[in-house]
mmCIF file of C-alpha atoms in Angstrom:
data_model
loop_
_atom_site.group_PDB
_atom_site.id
_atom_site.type_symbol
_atom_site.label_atom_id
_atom_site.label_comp_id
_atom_site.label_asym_id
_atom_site.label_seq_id
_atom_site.Cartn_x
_atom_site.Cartn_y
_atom_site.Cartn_z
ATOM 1 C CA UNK A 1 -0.011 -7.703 -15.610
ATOM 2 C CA UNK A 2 2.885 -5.505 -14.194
ATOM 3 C CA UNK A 3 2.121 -4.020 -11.111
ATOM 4 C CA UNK A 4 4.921 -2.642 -9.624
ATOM 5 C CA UNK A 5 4.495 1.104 -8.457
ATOM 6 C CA UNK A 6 7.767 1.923 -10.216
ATOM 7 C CA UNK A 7 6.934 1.322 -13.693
ATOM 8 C CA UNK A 8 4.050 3.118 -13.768
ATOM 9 C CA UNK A 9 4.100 5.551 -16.675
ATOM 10 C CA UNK A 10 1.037 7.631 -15.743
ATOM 11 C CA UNK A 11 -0.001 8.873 -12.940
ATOM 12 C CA UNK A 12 -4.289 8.645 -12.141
ATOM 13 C CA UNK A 13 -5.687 11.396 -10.003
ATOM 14 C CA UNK A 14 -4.061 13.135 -6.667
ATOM 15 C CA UNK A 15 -3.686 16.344 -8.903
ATOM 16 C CA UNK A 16 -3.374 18.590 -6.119
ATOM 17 C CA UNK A 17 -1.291 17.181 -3.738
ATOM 18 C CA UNK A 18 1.052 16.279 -6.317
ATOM 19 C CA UNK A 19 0.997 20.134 -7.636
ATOM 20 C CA UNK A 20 1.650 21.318 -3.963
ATOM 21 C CA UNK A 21 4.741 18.979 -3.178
ATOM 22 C CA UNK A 22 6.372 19.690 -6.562
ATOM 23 C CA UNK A 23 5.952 23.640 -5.249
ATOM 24 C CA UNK A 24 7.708 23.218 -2.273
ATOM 25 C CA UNK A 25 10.381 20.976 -4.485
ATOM 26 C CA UNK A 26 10.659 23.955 -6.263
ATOM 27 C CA UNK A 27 11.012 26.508 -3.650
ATOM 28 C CA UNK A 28 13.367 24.727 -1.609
ATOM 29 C CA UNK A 29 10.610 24.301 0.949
ATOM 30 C CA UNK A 30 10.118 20.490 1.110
ATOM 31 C CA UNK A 31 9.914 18.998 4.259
ATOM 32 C CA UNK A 32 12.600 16.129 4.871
ATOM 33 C CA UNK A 33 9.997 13.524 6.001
ATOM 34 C CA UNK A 34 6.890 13.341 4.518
ATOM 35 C CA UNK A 35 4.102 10.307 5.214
ATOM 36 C CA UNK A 36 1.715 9.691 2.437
ATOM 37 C CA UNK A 37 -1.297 7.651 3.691
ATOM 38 C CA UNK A 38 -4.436 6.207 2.762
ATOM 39 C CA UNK A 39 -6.134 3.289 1.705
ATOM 40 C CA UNK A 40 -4.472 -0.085 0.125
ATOM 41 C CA UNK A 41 -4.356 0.703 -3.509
ATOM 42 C CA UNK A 42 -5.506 4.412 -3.806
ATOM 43 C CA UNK A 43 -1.723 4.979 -5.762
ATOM 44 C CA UNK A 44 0.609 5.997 -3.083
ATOM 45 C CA UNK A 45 3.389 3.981 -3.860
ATOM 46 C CA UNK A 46 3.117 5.004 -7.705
ATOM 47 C CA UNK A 47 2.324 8.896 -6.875
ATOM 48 C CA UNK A 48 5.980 9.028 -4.566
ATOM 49 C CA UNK A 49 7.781 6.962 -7.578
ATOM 50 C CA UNK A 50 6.512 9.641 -9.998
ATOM 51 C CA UNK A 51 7.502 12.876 -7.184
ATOM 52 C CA UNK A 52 11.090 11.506 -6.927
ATOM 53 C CA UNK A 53 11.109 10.864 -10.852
ATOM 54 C CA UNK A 54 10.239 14.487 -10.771
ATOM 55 C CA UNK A 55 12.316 15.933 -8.584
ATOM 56 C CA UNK A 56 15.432 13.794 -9.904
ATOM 57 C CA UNK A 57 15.156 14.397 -13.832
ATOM 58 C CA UNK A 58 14.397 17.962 -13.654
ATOM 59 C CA UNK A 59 17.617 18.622 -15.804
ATOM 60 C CA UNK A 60 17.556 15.367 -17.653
ATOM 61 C CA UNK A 61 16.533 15.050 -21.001
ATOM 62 C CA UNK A 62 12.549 13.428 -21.249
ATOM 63 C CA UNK A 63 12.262 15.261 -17.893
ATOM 64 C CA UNK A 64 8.819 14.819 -16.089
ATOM 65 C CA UNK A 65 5.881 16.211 -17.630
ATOM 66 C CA UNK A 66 4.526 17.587 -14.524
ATOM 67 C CA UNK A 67 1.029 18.701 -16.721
ATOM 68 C CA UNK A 68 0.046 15.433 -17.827
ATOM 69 C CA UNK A 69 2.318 13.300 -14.457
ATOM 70 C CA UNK A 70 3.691 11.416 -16.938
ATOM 71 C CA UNK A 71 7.489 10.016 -16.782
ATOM 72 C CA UNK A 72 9.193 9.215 -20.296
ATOM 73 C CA UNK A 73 9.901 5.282 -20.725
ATOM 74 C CA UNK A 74 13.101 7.169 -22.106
ATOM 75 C CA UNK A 75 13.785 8.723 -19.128
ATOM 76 C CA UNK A 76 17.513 8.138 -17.155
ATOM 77 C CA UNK A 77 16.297 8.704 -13.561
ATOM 78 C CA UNK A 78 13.312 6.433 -14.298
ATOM 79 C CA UNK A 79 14.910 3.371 -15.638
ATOM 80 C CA UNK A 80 17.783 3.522 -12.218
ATOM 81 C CA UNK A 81 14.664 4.491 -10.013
ATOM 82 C CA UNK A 82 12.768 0.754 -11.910
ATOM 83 C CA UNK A 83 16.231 -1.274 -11.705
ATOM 84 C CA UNK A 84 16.410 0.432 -8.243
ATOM 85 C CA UNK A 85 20.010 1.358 -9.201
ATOM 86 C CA UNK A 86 20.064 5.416 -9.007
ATOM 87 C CA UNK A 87 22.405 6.279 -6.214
ATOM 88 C CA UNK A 88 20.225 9.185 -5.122
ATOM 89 C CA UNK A 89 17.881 6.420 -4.285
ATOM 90 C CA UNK A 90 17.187 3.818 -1.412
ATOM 91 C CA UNK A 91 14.033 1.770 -0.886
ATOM 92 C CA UNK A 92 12.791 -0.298 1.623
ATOM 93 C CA UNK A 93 9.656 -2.498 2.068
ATOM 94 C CA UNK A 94 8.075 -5.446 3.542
ATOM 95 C CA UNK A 95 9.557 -8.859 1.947
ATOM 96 C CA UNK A 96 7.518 -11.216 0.643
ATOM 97 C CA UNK A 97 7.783 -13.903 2.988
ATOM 98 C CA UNK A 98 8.398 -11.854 5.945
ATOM 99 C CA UNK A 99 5.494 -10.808 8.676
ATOM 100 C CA UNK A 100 7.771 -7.409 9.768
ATOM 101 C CA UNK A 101 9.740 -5.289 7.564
ATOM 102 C CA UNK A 102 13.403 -5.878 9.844
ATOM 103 C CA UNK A 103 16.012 -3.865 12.061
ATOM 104 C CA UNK A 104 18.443 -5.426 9.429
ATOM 105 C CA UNK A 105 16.827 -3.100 6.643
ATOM 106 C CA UNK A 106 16.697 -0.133 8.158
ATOM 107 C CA UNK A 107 20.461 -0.446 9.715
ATOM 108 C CA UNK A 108 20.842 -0.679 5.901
ATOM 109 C CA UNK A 109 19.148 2.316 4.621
ATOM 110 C CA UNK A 110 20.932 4.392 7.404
ATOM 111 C CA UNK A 111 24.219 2.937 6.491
ATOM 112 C CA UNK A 112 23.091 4.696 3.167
ATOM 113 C CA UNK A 113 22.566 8.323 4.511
ATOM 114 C CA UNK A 114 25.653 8.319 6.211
ATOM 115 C CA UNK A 115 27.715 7.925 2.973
ATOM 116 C CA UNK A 116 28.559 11.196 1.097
ATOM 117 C CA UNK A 117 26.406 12.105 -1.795
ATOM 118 C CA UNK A 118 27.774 11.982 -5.146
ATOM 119 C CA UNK A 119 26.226 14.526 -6.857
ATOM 120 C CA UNK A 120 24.566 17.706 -5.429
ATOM 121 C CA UNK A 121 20.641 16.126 -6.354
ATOM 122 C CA UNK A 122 18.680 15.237 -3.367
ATOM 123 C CA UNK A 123 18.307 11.447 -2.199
ATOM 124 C CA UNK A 124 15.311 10.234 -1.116
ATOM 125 C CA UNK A 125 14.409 7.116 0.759
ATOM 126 C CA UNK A 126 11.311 6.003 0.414
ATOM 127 C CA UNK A 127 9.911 3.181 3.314
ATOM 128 C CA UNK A 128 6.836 1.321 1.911
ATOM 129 C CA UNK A 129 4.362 -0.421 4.213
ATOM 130 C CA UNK A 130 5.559 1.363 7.076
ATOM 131 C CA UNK A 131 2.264 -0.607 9.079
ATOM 132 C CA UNK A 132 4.689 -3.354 9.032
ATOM 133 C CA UNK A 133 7.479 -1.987 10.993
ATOM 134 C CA UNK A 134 8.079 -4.408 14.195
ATOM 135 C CA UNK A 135 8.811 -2.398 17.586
ATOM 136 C CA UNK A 136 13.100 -2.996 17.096
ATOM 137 C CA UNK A 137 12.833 -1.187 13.385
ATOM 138 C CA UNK A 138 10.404 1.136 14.189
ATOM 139 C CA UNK A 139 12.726 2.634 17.208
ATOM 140 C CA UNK A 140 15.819 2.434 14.815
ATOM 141 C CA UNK A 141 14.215 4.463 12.111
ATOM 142 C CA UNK A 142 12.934 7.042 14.638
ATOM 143 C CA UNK A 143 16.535 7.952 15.396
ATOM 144 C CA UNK A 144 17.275 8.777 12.066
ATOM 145 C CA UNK A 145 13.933 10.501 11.537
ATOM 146 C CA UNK A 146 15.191 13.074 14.792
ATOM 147 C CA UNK A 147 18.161 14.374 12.568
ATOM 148 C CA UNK A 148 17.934 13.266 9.163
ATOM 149 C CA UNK A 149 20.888 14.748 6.792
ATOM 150 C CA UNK A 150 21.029 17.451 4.742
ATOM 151 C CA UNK A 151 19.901 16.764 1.388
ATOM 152 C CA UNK A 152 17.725 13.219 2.430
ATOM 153 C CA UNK A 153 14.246 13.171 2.318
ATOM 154 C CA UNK A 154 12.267 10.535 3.706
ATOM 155 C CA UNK A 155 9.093 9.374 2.179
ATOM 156 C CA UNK A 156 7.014 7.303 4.068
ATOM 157 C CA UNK A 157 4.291 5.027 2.908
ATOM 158 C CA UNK A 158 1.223 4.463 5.112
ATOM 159 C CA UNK A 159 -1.743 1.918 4.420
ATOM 160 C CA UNK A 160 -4.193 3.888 7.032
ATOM 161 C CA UNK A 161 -5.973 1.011 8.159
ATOM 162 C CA UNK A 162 -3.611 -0.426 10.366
ATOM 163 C CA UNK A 163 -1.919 1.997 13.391
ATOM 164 C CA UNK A 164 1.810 3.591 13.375
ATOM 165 C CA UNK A 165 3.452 5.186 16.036
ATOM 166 C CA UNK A 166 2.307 8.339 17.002
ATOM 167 C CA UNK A 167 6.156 9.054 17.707
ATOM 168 C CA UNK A 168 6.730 8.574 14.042
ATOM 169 C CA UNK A 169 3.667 10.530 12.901
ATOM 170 C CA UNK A 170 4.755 13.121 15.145
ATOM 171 C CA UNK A 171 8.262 13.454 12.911
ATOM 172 C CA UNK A 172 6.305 13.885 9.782
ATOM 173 C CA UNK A 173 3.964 15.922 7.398
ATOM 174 C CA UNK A 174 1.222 13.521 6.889
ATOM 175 C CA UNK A 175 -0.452 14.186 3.178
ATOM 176 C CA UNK A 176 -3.308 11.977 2.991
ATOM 177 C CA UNK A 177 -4.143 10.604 -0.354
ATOM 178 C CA UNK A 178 -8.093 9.805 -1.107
ATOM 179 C CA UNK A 179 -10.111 9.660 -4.382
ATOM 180 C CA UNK A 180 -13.553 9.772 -4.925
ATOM 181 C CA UNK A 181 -16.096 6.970 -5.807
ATOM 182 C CA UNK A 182 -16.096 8.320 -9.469
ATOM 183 C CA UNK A 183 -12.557 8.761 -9.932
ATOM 184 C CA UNK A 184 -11.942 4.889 -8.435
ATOM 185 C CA UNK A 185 -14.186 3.584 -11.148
ATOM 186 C CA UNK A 186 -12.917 5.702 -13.345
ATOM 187 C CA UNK A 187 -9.601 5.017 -12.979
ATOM 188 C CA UNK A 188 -9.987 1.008 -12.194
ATOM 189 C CA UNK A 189 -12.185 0.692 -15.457
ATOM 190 C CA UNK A 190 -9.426 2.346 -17.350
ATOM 191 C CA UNK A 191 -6.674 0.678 -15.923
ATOM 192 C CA UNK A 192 -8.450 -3.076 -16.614
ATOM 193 C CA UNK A 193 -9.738 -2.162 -20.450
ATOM 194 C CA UNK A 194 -12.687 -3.039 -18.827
ATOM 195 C CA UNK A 195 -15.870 -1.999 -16.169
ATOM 196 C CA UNK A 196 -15.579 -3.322 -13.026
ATOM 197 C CA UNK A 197 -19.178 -4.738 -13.055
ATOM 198 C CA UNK A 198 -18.268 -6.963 -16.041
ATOM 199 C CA UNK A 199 -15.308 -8.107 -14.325
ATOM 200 C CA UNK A 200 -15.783 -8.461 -10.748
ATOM 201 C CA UNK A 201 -18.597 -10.217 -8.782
ATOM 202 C CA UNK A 202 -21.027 -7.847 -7.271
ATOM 203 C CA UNK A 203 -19.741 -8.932 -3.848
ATOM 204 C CA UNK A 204 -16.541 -7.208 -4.492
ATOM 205 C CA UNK A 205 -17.747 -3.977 -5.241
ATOM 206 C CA UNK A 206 -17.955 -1.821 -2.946
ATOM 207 C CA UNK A 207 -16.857 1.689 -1.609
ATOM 208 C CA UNK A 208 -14.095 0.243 -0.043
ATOM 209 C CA UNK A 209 -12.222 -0.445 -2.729
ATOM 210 C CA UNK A 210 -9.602 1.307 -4.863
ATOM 211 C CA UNK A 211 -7.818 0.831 -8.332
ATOM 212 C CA UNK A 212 -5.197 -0.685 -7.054
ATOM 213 C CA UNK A 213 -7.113 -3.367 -5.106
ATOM 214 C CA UNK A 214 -9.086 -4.101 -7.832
ATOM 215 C CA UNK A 215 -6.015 -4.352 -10.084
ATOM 216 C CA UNK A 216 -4.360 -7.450 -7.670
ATOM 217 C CA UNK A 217 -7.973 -8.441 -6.606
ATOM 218 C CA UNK A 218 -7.726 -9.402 -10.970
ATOM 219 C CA UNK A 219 -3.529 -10.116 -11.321
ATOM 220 C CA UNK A 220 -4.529 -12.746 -7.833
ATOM 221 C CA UNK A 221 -7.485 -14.383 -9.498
ATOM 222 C CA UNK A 222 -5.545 -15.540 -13.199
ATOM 223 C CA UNK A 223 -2.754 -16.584 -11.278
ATOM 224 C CA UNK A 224 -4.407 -19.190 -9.233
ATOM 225 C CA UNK A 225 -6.849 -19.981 -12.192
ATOM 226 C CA UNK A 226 -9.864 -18.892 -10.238
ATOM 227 C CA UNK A 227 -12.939 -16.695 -11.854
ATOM 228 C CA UNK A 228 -13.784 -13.659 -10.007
ATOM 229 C CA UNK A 229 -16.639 -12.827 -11.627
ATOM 230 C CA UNK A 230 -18.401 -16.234 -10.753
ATOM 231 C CA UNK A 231 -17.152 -16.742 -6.941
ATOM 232 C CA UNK A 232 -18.987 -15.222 -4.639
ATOM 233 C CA UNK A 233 -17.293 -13.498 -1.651
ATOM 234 C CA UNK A 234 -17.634 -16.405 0.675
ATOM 235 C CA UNK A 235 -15.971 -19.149 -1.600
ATOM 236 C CA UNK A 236 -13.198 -16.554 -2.086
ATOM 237 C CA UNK A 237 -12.455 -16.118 1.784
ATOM 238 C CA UNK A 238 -12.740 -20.297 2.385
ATOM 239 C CA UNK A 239 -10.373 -20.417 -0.769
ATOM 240 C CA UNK A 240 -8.070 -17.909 0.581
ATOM 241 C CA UNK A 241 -8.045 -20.471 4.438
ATOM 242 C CA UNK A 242 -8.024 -23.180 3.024
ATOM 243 C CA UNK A 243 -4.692 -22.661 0.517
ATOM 244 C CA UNK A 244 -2.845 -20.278 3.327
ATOM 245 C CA UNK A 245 -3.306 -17.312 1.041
ATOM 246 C CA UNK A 246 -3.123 -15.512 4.129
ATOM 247 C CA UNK A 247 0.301 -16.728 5.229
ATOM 248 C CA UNK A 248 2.298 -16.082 1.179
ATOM 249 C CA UNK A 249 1.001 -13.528 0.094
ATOM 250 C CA UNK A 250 1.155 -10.164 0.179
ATOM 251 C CA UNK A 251 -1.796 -8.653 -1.292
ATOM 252 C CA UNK A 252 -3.985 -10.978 0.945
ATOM 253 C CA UNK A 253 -2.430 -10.324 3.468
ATOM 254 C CA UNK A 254 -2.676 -6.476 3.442
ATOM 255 C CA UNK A 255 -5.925 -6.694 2.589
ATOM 256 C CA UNK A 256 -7.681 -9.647 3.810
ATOM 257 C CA UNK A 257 -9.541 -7.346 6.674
ATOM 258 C CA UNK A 258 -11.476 -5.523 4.011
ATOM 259 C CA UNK A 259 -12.572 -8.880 2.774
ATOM 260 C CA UNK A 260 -13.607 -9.685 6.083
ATOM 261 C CA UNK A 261 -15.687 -6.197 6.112
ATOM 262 C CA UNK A 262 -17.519 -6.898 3.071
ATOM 263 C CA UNK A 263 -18.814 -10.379 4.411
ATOM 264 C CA UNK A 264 -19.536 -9.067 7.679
ATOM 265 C CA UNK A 265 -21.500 -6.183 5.798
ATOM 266 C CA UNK A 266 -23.277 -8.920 4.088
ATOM 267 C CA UNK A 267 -24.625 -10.517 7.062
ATOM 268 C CA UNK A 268 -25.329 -7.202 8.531
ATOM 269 C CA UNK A 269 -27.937 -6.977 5.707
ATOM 270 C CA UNK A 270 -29.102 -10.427 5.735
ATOM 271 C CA UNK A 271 -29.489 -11.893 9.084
ATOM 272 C CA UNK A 272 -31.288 -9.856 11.778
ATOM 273 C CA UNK A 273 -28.901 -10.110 14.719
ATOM 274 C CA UNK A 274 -26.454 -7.038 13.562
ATOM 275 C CA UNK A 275 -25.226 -6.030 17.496
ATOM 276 C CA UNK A 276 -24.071 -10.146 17.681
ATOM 277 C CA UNK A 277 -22.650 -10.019 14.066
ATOM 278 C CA UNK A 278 -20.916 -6.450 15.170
ATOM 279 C CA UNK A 279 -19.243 -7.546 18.259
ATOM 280 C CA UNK A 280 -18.039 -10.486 16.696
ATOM 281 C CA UNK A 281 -16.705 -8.668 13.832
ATOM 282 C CA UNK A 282 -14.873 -5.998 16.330
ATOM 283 C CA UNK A 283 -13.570 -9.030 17.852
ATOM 284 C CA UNK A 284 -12.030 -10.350 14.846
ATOM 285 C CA UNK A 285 -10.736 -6.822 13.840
ATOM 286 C CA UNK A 286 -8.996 -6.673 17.071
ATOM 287 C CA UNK A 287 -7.543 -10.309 17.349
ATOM 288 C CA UNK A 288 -5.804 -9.919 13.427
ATOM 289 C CA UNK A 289 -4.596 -5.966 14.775
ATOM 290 C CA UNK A 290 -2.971 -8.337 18.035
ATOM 291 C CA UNK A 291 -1.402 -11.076 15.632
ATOM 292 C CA UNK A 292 0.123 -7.530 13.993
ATOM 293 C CA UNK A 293 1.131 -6.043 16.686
ATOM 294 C CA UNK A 294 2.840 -8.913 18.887
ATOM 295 C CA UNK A 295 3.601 -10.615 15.301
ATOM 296 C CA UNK A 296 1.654 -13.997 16.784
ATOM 297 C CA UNK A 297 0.560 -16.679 13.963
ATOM 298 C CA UNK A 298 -2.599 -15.627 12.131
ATOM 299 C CA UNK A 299 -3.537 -19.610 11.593
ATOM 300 C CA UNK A 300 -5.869 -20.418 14.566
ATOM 301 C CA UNK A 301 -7.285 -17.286 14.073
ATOM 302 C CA UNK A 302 -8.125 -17.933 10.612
ATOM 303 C CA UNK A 303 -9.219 -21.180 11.250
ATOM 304 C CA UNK A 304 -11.461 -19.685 14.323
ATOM 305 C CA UNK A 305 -13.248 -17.584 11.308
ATOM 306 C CA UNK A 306 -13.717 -19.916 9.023
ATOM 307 C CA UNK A 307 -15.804 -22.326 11.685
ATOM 308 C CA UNK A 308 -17.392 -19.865 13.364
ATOM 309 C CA UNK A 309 -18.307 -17.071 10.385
ATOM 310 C CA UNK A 310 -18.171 -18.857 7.513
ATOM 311 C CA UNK A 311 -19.222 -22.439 8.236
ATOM 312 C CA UNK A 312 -21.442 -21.291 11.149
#
């Protein structure tokens, strides 16, 4: 299942916003640093891929059909943008294996701005994950955010359930990027061949959840040969703790705090003592934003959960 924001053909719901942007592309009125936030999944990464394959193949041939937000497979601009190859281009995101997206990549993508542009298109730079920037590469990019040059705009992505610095929302036109409870199943039934309730266990479902969560939630499950529609929420966090899920990889990672939610919300409804069951989720909330913040190792926390929540 190929996942990967930039191959992304079609673009599912955020009509408006999109229509707005491409306006102020097309007036000349686009502001140099833009943040695009909301939650994991909801299609940011794949609506700025699909903006920047507009604004770059506007005089290409298969140019982007801005009525449908579709990009032609055909298109030049979109298969440099996919082989991240078009010089008009520079990306940067969390790695893998890494806990903070580095100073080292952002010295890079200034390094980038600073050269001369080769054409008279725009360049864009577009920061994914920009929750993960540690304290060193969030100051660096803030100095380049001041006085960005002429013709570079930056597009910054922004899961909103973890914090940023206000001094880097402060630089930027936030456009936040929701969808409604229809258009998620909508979209996640269409994107899967399949209904979510056929696919899923009921304990994922939720209103929490977004297309693309549900999309990894599936790509996660077939890789490690487990069946999603037969675990129940609880196996899935004690399989998660016991394999390290949470250390390697991503998507668990990013998202193992709405997981959390659900189970809490679970208890919430079955046990009677909700104020305990709410301080201790708070609690937990606030120690995994800490292991963020002051990039300290999630383990003993994890392990903390899994006695206390789960095997308690």
């Amino acid at each position: 299942m190929n996942l990967e924001p930039s191959t992304q053909l079609k673009l599912f719901g955020h009509k408006e916003n999109f229509n707005h942007l491409a306006n102020l592309f097309s007036k000349a009125n686009l502001p140099s640093k833009i943040i695009l936030s909301g939650p994991e999944g909801i299609g940011k990464s794949t609506f700025a891929y699909h903006f920047i394959n507009y604004s770059l193949s506007i005089d290409e041939s298969d140019a982007y059909d801005i009525d449908k937000n579709e990009i032609f497979s055909t298109n030049k601009s979109f298969n440099l943008l996919n082989n991240k190859t078009h010089q008009n281009f520079f990306s940067v995101d969390l790695i893998e294996a890494k806990k903070n997206i580095e100073i080292s990549q952002i010295r890079s993508m200034i390094e980038y701005t600073n050269k001369s542009s080769f054409n008279n298109k725009p360049r864009f730079i577009l920061i994914n994950n920009i929750e993960f920037l540690n304290i060193n590469s969030a100051n660096a990019l803030l100095k380049v955010l001041e006085e960005p040059n002429k013709g570079v705009f930056f597009i910054l992505i922004h899961n909103n359930s973890k914090k940023i610095k206000d001094t880097i929302t402060s630089r930027c036109i936030n456009f936040k990027l929701n969808l409604s409870l229809n258009e998620i199943n909508k979209i996640s039934s269409s994107l899967i061949n399949s209904d979510v309730y056929s696919e899923f266990n009921e304990d994922f479902i939720n209103n929490y959840n977004t297309p693309g969560f549900y999309l990894k939630l599936l790509d996660f499950a077939k890789t490690n040969e487990i069946d999603i529609k037969k675990l129940t929420l609880k196996e899935f966090l004690l399989f998660i703790i016991d394999n390290n899920f949470f250390k390697k990889n991503l998507y668990i990672k990013k998202n193992f705090s709405i997981f959390v939610q659900l189970y809490f919300l679970q208890l919430i409804k079955q046990l009677d003592n909700r104020d305990y069951l709410i301080d201790l989720y708070s609690k937990f909330i606030n120690d995994l934003n800490n292991c963020d913040k002051f990039n300290l190792d999630y383990e003993t926390l994890f392990l903390e959960f899994k006695s206390k929540v789960l095997n308690g």
